[in-house]
XYZ file of C-alpha atoms in Angstrom:
519
model
C -0.237 -0.197 -0.056
C 1.397 3.658 -0.987
C 1.304 6.464 1.546
C -1.186 7.807 -1.117
C -3.651 5.098 -0.366
C -5.235 5.884 3.054
C -3.481 3.943 5.619
C -6.675 4.875 7.761
C -6.642 3.182 11.078
C -9.806 0.377 11.612
C -10.892 2.320 14.300
C -10.944 5.757 12.652
C -12.614 4.196 9.652
C -15.308 3.141 11.514
C -16.010 6.165 13.110
C -15.850 8.132 9.924
C -17.734 5.849 8.198
C -20.677 6.241 10.654
C -20.633 9.760 10.142
C -21.279 9.308 6.812
C -17.846 10.772 5.923
C -16.042 8.182 3.782
C -17.361 8.150 0.632
C -16.187 5.381 -1.595
C -11.975 6.078 -1.752
C -10.681 2.768 -2.906
C -7.982 1.603 -0.376
C -5.735 -0.233 -3.095
C -3.224 1.072 -4.794
C -2.669 1.711 -8.277
C -1.460 -1.550 -9.279
C -0.723 -3.572 -12.256
C -1.297 -7.140 -10.290
C -5.032 -8.353 -9.917
C -6.431 -12.137 -9.792
C -5.497 -14.353 -12.393
C -9.299 -14.755 -13.768
C -11.375 -12.057 -12.334
C -10.251 -8.253 -12.918
C -12.655 -5.965 -10.626
C -14.127 -2.906 -11.968
C -11.500 0.286 -11.852
C -12.798 2.792 -9.663
C -12.335 6.048 -9.591
C -10.718 6.811 -5.781
C -10.226 10.582 -5.098
C -13.042 12.146 -7.046
C -12.845 14.430 -10.455
C -11.346 18.123 -10.956
C -11.300 20.666 -13.721
C -8.570 22.996 -14.088
C -7.121 25.946 -16.479
C -10.616 26.628 -19.012
C -10.360 27.962 -22.187
C -13.271 29.245 -24.431
C -13.581 26.284 -25.950
C -13.041 23.628 -22.740
C -11.123 22.809 -19.831
C -8.546 19.709 -18.350
C -10.524 17.424 -16.513
C -8.735 15.321 -13.643
C -8.822 11.995 -12.337
C -7.629 9.049 -10.391
C -8.019 5.133 -10.761
C -7.204 2.270 -8.421
C -5.546 0.125 -11.457
C -4.406 0.428 -14.653
C -7.840 1.873 -16.786
C -7.996 4.420 -19.195
C -9.666 8.006 -18.603
C -13.270 8.742 -20.383
C -15.030 12.092 -20.325
C -18.395 12.628 -21.890
C -19.575 16.205 -22.044
C -23.148 17.844 -22.959
C -25.351 20.880 -22.586
C -27.801 18.960 -19.881
C -27.476 16.766 -17.185
C -29.155 13.876 -19.479
C -26.323 13.809 -21.849
C -27.906 13.820 -24.720
C -25.900 14.263 -27.744
C -22.721 13.989 -25.651
C -19.252 14.488 -26.774
C -16.606 11.901 -25.890
C -13.352 12.149 -25.378
C -10.427 9.514 -24.580
C -7.450 10.189 -22.462
C -4.937 8.622 -21.059
C -4.004 5.207 -19.864
C -3.779 5.757 -15.872
C -0.892 3.675 -14.485
C 1.143 3.607 -11.282
C 3.793 5.734 -12.901
C 1.894 8.686 -12.001
C 0.122 7.325 -8.711
C -3.077 6.417 -11.114
C -3.363 9.782 -11.883
C -4.044 11.962 -15.111
C -6.040 14.168 -17.037
C -7.503 14.912 -20.375
C -8.422 18.294 -22.467
C -11.965 18.696 -23.705
C -12.685 21.188 -26.292
C -14.478 22.182 -29.140
C -17.329 23.355 -26.784
C -19.118 26.696 -26.893
C -17.771 29.268 -25.250
C -19.496 31.027 -21.724
C -21.678 28.518 -21.370
C -22.186 25.902 -18.531
C -20.592 22.385 -19.379
C -21.885 18.967 -17.464
C -19.029 16.077 -17.544
C -19.086 12.535 -17.058
C -16.350 10.722 -16.005
C -15.505 7.040 -16.119
C -12.403 4.716 -16.390
C -12.498 1.507 -18.878
C -10.202 -1.160 -17.646
C -8.500 -3.544 -19.851
C -10.819 -6.166 -19.637
C -13.535 -3.452 -20.563
C -14.951 -3.096 -17.350
C -15.806 0.440 -16.706
C -16.297 2.342 -13.502
C -19.270 4.160 -11.857
C -19.253 7.668 -13.172
C -19.033 10.901 -11.531
C -20.626 13.789 -12.583
C -19.856 17.385 -12.620
C -20.151 21.022 -14.233
C -18.003 23.584 -15.072
C -18.162 26.814 -17.178
C -16.294 27.769 -20.254
C -14.728 30.915 -20.642
C -16.864 33.587 -22.336
C -15.634 35.447 -25.618
C -18.082 38.162 -24.859
C -17.915 40.619 -21.973
C -20.480 38.859 -19.504
C -20.902 38.719 -15.359
C -17.676 36.986 -13.470
C -17.527 35.863 -10.489
C -14.239 34.365 -8.908
C -12.933 33.096 -5.762
C -9.615 32.263 -4.498
C -7.791 31.313 -1.251
C -5.337 29.074 0.183
C -4.067 26.844 3.067
C -5.392 23.325 3.372
C -5.078 21.137 6.247
C -2.408 23.243 8.304
C -0.924 23.252 11.645
C -2.603 20.002 12.821
C -6.228 20.872 11.692
C -7.517 18.370 9.503
C -10.885 16.985 8.046
C -13.095 16.901 11.365
C -15.727 14.151 11.271
C -17.507 15.931 14.216
C -18.297 19.253 12.033
C -18.783 17.286 8.908
C -15.756 17.871 7.346
C -13.946 21.140 5.778
C -17.413 22.922 5.017
C -16.030 25.983 4.021
C -16.009 24.267 0.407
C -19.655 23.467 0.673
C -20.233 26.985 1.392
C -17.807 27.920 -1.760
C -19.919 25.803 -4.276
C -23.175 27.289 -2.801
C -22.102 30.477 -4.010
C -21.933 29.163 -7.472
C -18.572 30.437 -8.417
C -17.282 30.529 -12.283
C -13.897 29.886 -10.991
C -11.587 29.052 -8.204
C -8.144 30.354 -7.932
C -6.020 28.309 -5.388
C -3.265 30.620 -4.159
C -1.010 27.907 -2.982
C -0.229 25.869 0.125
C -2.737 23.247 -1.311
C -1.126 20.623 1.372
C 0.891 21.068 4.500
C 3.494 18.260 3.663
C 5.298 19.358 6.669
C 2.330 19.070 9.032
C 1.531 15.672 10.463
C -2.137 15.045 12.040
C -2.988 13.444 15.310
C -6.680 11.895 15.534
C -7.027 14.673 18.123
C -5.498 18.219 19.273
C -6.620 19.393 22.555
C -7.009 23.625 21.866
C -5.367 25.775 24.842
C -9.293 26.278 26.342
C -9.522 22.123 26.899
C -11.540 21.756 23.742
C -10.982 18.616 21.517
C -10.176 19.035 17.651
C -10.837 15.740 15.802
C -9.249 14.531 12.778
C -9.627 11.929 10.423
C -6.108 10.328 9.564
C -4.144 8.220 7.477
C -0.593 6.923 7.236
C 0.962 9.394 4.859
C -0.515 12.237 7.111
C 1.279 10.633 10.205
C 4.590 11.769 9.945
C 6.277 15.044 7.503
C 6.499 14.164 4.298
C 9.753 13.045 2.895
C 9.454 10.307 -0.105
C 7.099 10.591 -2.810
C 4.740 8.375 -1.564
C 4.357 10.540 1.439
C 3.905 13.720 -0.519
C 1.229 12.011 -3.075
C -0.458 10.898 -0.153
C -0.877 14.270 1.388
C -2.665 15.430 -1.768
C -4.898 11.920 -1.785
C -5.505 12.634 2.336
C -7.067 16.627 1.355
C -9.649 14.657 -1.135
C -11.065 11.956 1.028
C -13.158 14.998 2.423
C -16.519 14.958 0.740
C -16.901 19.059 0.890
C -13.943 19.452 -0.973
C -14.622 16.765 -4.032
C -18.238 17.844 -4.123
C -16.181 21.659 -4.548
C -13.707 20.493 -7.464
C -16.545 18.749 -9.357
C -18.862 22.028 -9.545
C -15.820 25.038 -10.875
C -12.798 25.085 -12.692
C -9.639 26.010 -10.678
C -6.754 27.726 -11.455
C -3.745 26.371 -8.907
C -0.440 27.581 -7.746
C 1.860 26.511 -5.510
C 3.913 28.335 -2.267
C 5.890 26.406 0.504
C 3.887 23.861 2.383
C 3.836 21.643 -1.082
C 7.316 21.146 0.359
C 8.220 22.537 3.640
C 7.935 25.123 5.493
C 9.205 28.723 4.262
C 11.708 26.656 1.498
C 13.857 28.282 -1.123
C 16.537 26.870 -3.378
C 19.641 25.309 -1.657
C 18.368 25.658 1.666
C 18.259 22.798 4.509
C 15.700 22.083 6.659
C 16.556 23.075 10.293
C 17.756 19.969 11.960
C 15.833 19.954 14.867
C 12.480 19.307 12.714
C 14.061 15.809 12.345
C 13.759 15.301 8.967
C 15.710 12.447 7.299
C 16.084 13.852 3.949
C 17.325 17.627 4.906
C 17.879 19.120 1.412
C 15.005 21.443 0.225
C 16.192 20.972 -3.463
C 15.677 17.391 -3.059
C 12.392 17.624 -1.157
C 10.846 20.270 -3.720
C 11.600 17.761 -6.650
C 9.378 15.207 -5.238
C 6.641 17.807 -3.950
C 6.817 19.099 -7.628
C 6.124 15.694 -9.085
C 3.019 15.024 -6.714
C 1.752 18.292 -7.160
C 1.695 17.939 -10.595
C 0.101 14.368 -10.371
C -2.522 15.601 -8.132
C -3.625 18.837 -9.248
C -5.832 19.584 -12.351
C -2.923 21.278 -14.556
C -0.887 20.456 -17.330
C 2.810 21.328 -16.976
C 3.170 21.691 -21.061
C 0.678 24.746 -21.156
C 2.966 26.974 -18.350
C 5.529 29.336 -19.859
C 8.617 27.105 -19.236
C 6.818 23.971 -18.086
C 6.846 25.403 -14.713
C 3.987 27.231 -13.054
C 3.284 31.052 -14.071
C 1.044 31.145 -16.923
C -1.901 33.721 -17.991
C -5.959 32.711 -18.110
C -7.654 34.872 -20.176
C -11.339 35.062 -19.291
C -12.874 37.105 -21.908
C -12.542 41.004 -22.544
C -13.026 41.775 -19.261
C -10.520 40.022 -17.188
C -7.082 38.223 -17.614
C -5.383 36.362 -14.700
C -1.809 36.182 -14.437
C -0.409 33.468 -12.094
C 2.913 34.166 -10.792
C 5.606 31.360 -8.866
C 7.057 33.454 -6.067
C 8.618 30.661 -5.181
C 10.601 28.817 -7.693
C 12.682 31.460 -8.298
C 13.489 33.587 -5.722
C 16.326 33.869 -4.005
C 17.468 32.521 -0.114
C 15.200 33.727 2.922
C 18.753 34.720 4.652
C 20.082 36.892 2.215
C 20.657 40.692 3.509
C 18.561 43.086 2.063
C 20.968 44.352 -0.838
C 20.251 46.463 -3.724
C 18.756 44.136 -5.820
C 17.047 40.434 -4.980
C 14.597 37.820 -6.689
C 11.357 37.126 -6.247
C 10.248 36.403 -9.237
C 13.138 35.787 -11.739
C 14.000 38.419 -14.560
C 12.600 35.943 -16.894
C 9.240 35.685 -14.721
C 9.409 39.638 -14.392
C 9.748 40.311 -18.134
C 6.991 38.196 -18.965
C 4.946 40.010 -16.178
C 5.556 43.565 -17.301
C 5.248 42.552 -21.206
C 1.482 40.629 -20.735
C 0.342 43.123 -18.582
C 1.429 46.258 -20.849
C -0.408 44.024 -23.819
C -3.155 42.980 -21.922
C -6.712 44.247 -24.057
C -8.719 43.226 -20.858
C -10.345 45.358 -18.389
C -9.536 43.963 -15.636
C -5.845 41.938 -14.907
C -5.766 40.056 -11.854
C -2.233 38.865 -10.569
C -2.598 35.974 -8.548
C 0.391 36.396 -6.141
C 1.105 33.706 -3.664
C 3.037 35.706 -1.207
C 1.592 39.182 -0.436
C 3.600 42.176 -1.513
C 4.173 44.669 1.662
C 3.344 42.372 4.724
C 6.691 41.332 6.532
C 6.758 37.684 6.666
C 9.727 36.590 8.704
C 11.643 33.625 8.395
C 11.493 32.344 11.800
C 13.999 29.232 10.969
C 16.861 31.450 9.733
C 18.266 34.669 11.547
C 16.549 37.554 12.375
C 17.125 39.629 8.824
C 15.633 36.409 6.921
C 12.352 37.308 5.040
C 9.916 34.987 3.248
C 8.343 37.546 0.584
C 9.571 40.593 -0.558
C 8.829 43.191 1.915
C 11.721 43.651 4.173
C 10.449 45.846 6.990
C 12.750 48.251 6.372
C 10.259 51.075 5.184
C 12.523 52.724 2.967
C 13.625 52.706 -0.614
C 13.395 49.222 -2.566
C 16.066 46.796 -1.378
C 16.525 43.111 -2.022
C 13.116 41.271 -3.476
C 11.498 44.633 -3.452
C 13.422 46.132 -6.280
C 11.602 43.133 -8.786
C 7.751 44.883 -7.280
C 9.241 48.337 -7.919
C 10.358 47.413 -11.448
C 6.902 45.968 -12.094
C 4.836 48.753 -10.453
C 6.642 51.271 -12.319
C 6.563 50.003 -15.739
C 2.719 49.578 -14.980
C 2.799 53.372 -14.553
C 5.240 54.562 -17.215
C 2.891 52.311 -19.399
C -0.485 53.340 -18.846
C -1.717 49.702 -17.384
C -4.782 50.316 -15.208
C -7.052 47.483 -13.628
C -4.470 45.651 -12.075
C -5.684 44.177 -8.705
C -3.578 41.723 -6.717
C -4.752 38.523 -4.922
C -3.186 36.369 -2.572
C -3.442 34.109 0.667
C -0.375 32.660 2.889
C -0.922 34.893 6.078
C -4.007 33.046 7.138
C -6.302 35.965 7.788
C -8.301 38.436 5.296
C -7.392 41.899 4.778
C -7.413 44.834 2.342
C -4.900 46.694 1.385
C -4.553 49.862 -0.228
C -1.491 51.055 -1.937
C -0.391 54.526 -2.569
C 2.378 56.604 -3.602
C 2.295 59.622 -1.366
C 2.042 57.487 1.471
C 5.557 55.460 0.297
C 8.949 55.543 0.048
C 8.939 54.317 -3.448
C 6.733 56.667 -5.057
C 6.911 55.792 -9.171
C 3.662 53.714 -9.359
C -0.080 53.930 -9.744
C -2.386 53.602 -6.457
C -3.761 50.032 -6.445
C -4.985 46.928 -4.161
C -3.764 43.792 -2.853
C -6.476 41.716 -1.006
C -5.872 38.142 1.162
C -7.761 35.582 1.979
C -7.021 32.227 4.159
C -6.871 30.020 5.698
C -9.221 27.385 4.340
C -8.743 24.863 6.553
C -5.627 25.914 8.885
C -4.825 27.631 12.065
C -5.576 31.458 11.892
C -2.631 33.900 12.780
C -1.837 37.907 12.304
C -2.377 40.172 10.988
C 1.314 40.860 10.186
C 3.314 44.173 10.199
C 3.033 46.502 6.862
C 6.226 47.402 5.149
C 6.016 50.985 3.987
C 8.170 51.126 0.870
C 4.983 50.891 -1.739
C 2.588 52.351 0.810
C 0.203 50.178 1.876
C -2.540 50.920 4.391
C -4.618 47.899 6.112
C -8.116 49.099 5.017
C -10.048 45.976 6.803
C -8.261 43.231 8.698
C -10.340 40.116 9.867
C -7.790 38.295 11.765
C -7.349 36.429 15.612
C -6.264 37.968 18.731
C -4.108 34.825 19.242
C -1.937 32.959 17.258
C -2.639 29.270 15.694
C -6.190 29.957 16.283
C -7.997 26.829 15.676
C -10.976 26.653 12.765
C -13.539 26.718 15.696
C -13.194 29.819 16.008
C -14.224 31.420 12.732
C -10.833 32.853 11.263
C -11.306 30.636 7.918
C -11.906 32.809 5.034
C -12.194 32.767 1.260
C -12.492 35.795 -1.276
C -14.864 36.755 -3.921
C -14.661 38.843 -7.019
C -17.743 39.747 -9.404
C -17.327 41.514 -12.678
C -20.037 43.264 -13.593
C -20.367 42.356 -17.181
C -22.393 45.764 -18.445
C -20.702 48.309 -15.966
C -17.127 46.194 -15.967
C -17.140 47.427 -12.199
C -15.232 44.739 -10.088
C -16.193 44.101 -6.371
C -14.007 42.189 -4.034
C -16.516 40.183 -1.366
C -14.140 38.936 1.738
C -16.094 36.127 3.267
C -16.170 34.009 6.065
C -16.461 29.924 6.126
C -19.978 30.348 6.279
C -19.956 32.536 3.044
C -21.014 35.343 5.056
C -19.510 38.664 3.501
C -17.281 40.722 6.058
C -16.199 43.168 3.873
C -16.815 44.519 0.346
C -14.748 46.889 -2.066
C -16.098 48.413 -5.048
C -13.875 49.814 -8.113
C -14.563 51.386 -11.130
C -13.474 50.195 -14.163
C -10.098 51.555 -15.603
C -10.805 54.389 -18.565
C -10.287 52.957 -21.793
């Protein structure tokens, strides 16, 4: 049995089954082996997911418990009359049974019903899983997207006594057209225990698995972290109902990772090389998430998702190309790297969309220290000196100043990472660096993790915290109402953009309306 195949204890399995929370994921590994005479029908073990939509279709992801061909049917209605059939790859153990197929040739700007089945080597087929997604519009129309990040962190997993990670059901109920997963899609460095005693004596319960019982160091353990998250019925339901745009951050590998780094010896890792861990993490991420490496700019992660004439989404990777966290602040630094910086500047300059959302997996102006390094180590661009741009801030300044020079309007930044929600307004009149136009950055999270914050603001780019919803204690549990997601609404007629910051029930805590930029 591999690390991604749910080594759930019998006691936990019985308890969660009684509550109706373990719904059909297979416990058998994806294997070429089987009985000599009878081959069981293949099984979709972890639901399905949709990624990176286009005007004519999207990617459909699934996992099989044994070698089987991925089959997807699409139609305009749930009756699947006149369905189109797409034959995907053979799902094999080489990719942990995962795979994807891009469906295409579909009408733009429409809701699509899809049905996923597996076809075994002997012709036996799996039970189907159905869902819906929307293709990208070609004309101006209403758009509703959501974003957030940070899933199963700080020891808080899927709680059977609460019905699992209910925030995903609250998000699905608001019927988004698109979801941006802002990173920390797993906490590979965050093992789970069956129960956690909170400071006030309350007990948090977790479903558990073998792979989530220790920090992830092997490929199988990384795979098992993704598998664990998809035991949650709310998460699986959400995945069937909306197309996603995914990015990664640090906890997919290990806290605060960067190239060339070593995990602190006190963490007890056998494999301390962050480079080695990130290679294994990268493979598991691309196996288990609905994206295709060949469709990114350089086979990595940063990419542009065009969503009709009103919206372009620029998905950043602020993890792979950055310099070391413990580098002293100097005249320059890297957070995007030169190629991604050039790509972002040119993409924003050339975009004809009314709104340009930049999905930044690290906040721009929040000071986030790397507590595992020396006191001058920082996780993101901000370095706390409040002065002229230095270190990684120099690349941020380069992007902002060229936006002003090129007269690019309608840029909004969306992020997660810091485990609270906030609205930040950046303005040159408050800033040490003034060669930029005012803009907004919105923070939202976590989805199911410990809540923290708020972090101090760095004055280099003049941010003001217009709204903050954060706990007064560090690592507040999901019981304490500080889990969040964000929502962006674009009006197809007025072109106005509204950002809602929401809690785990879907209640709107804060709303900011932005007028469209001048044509």
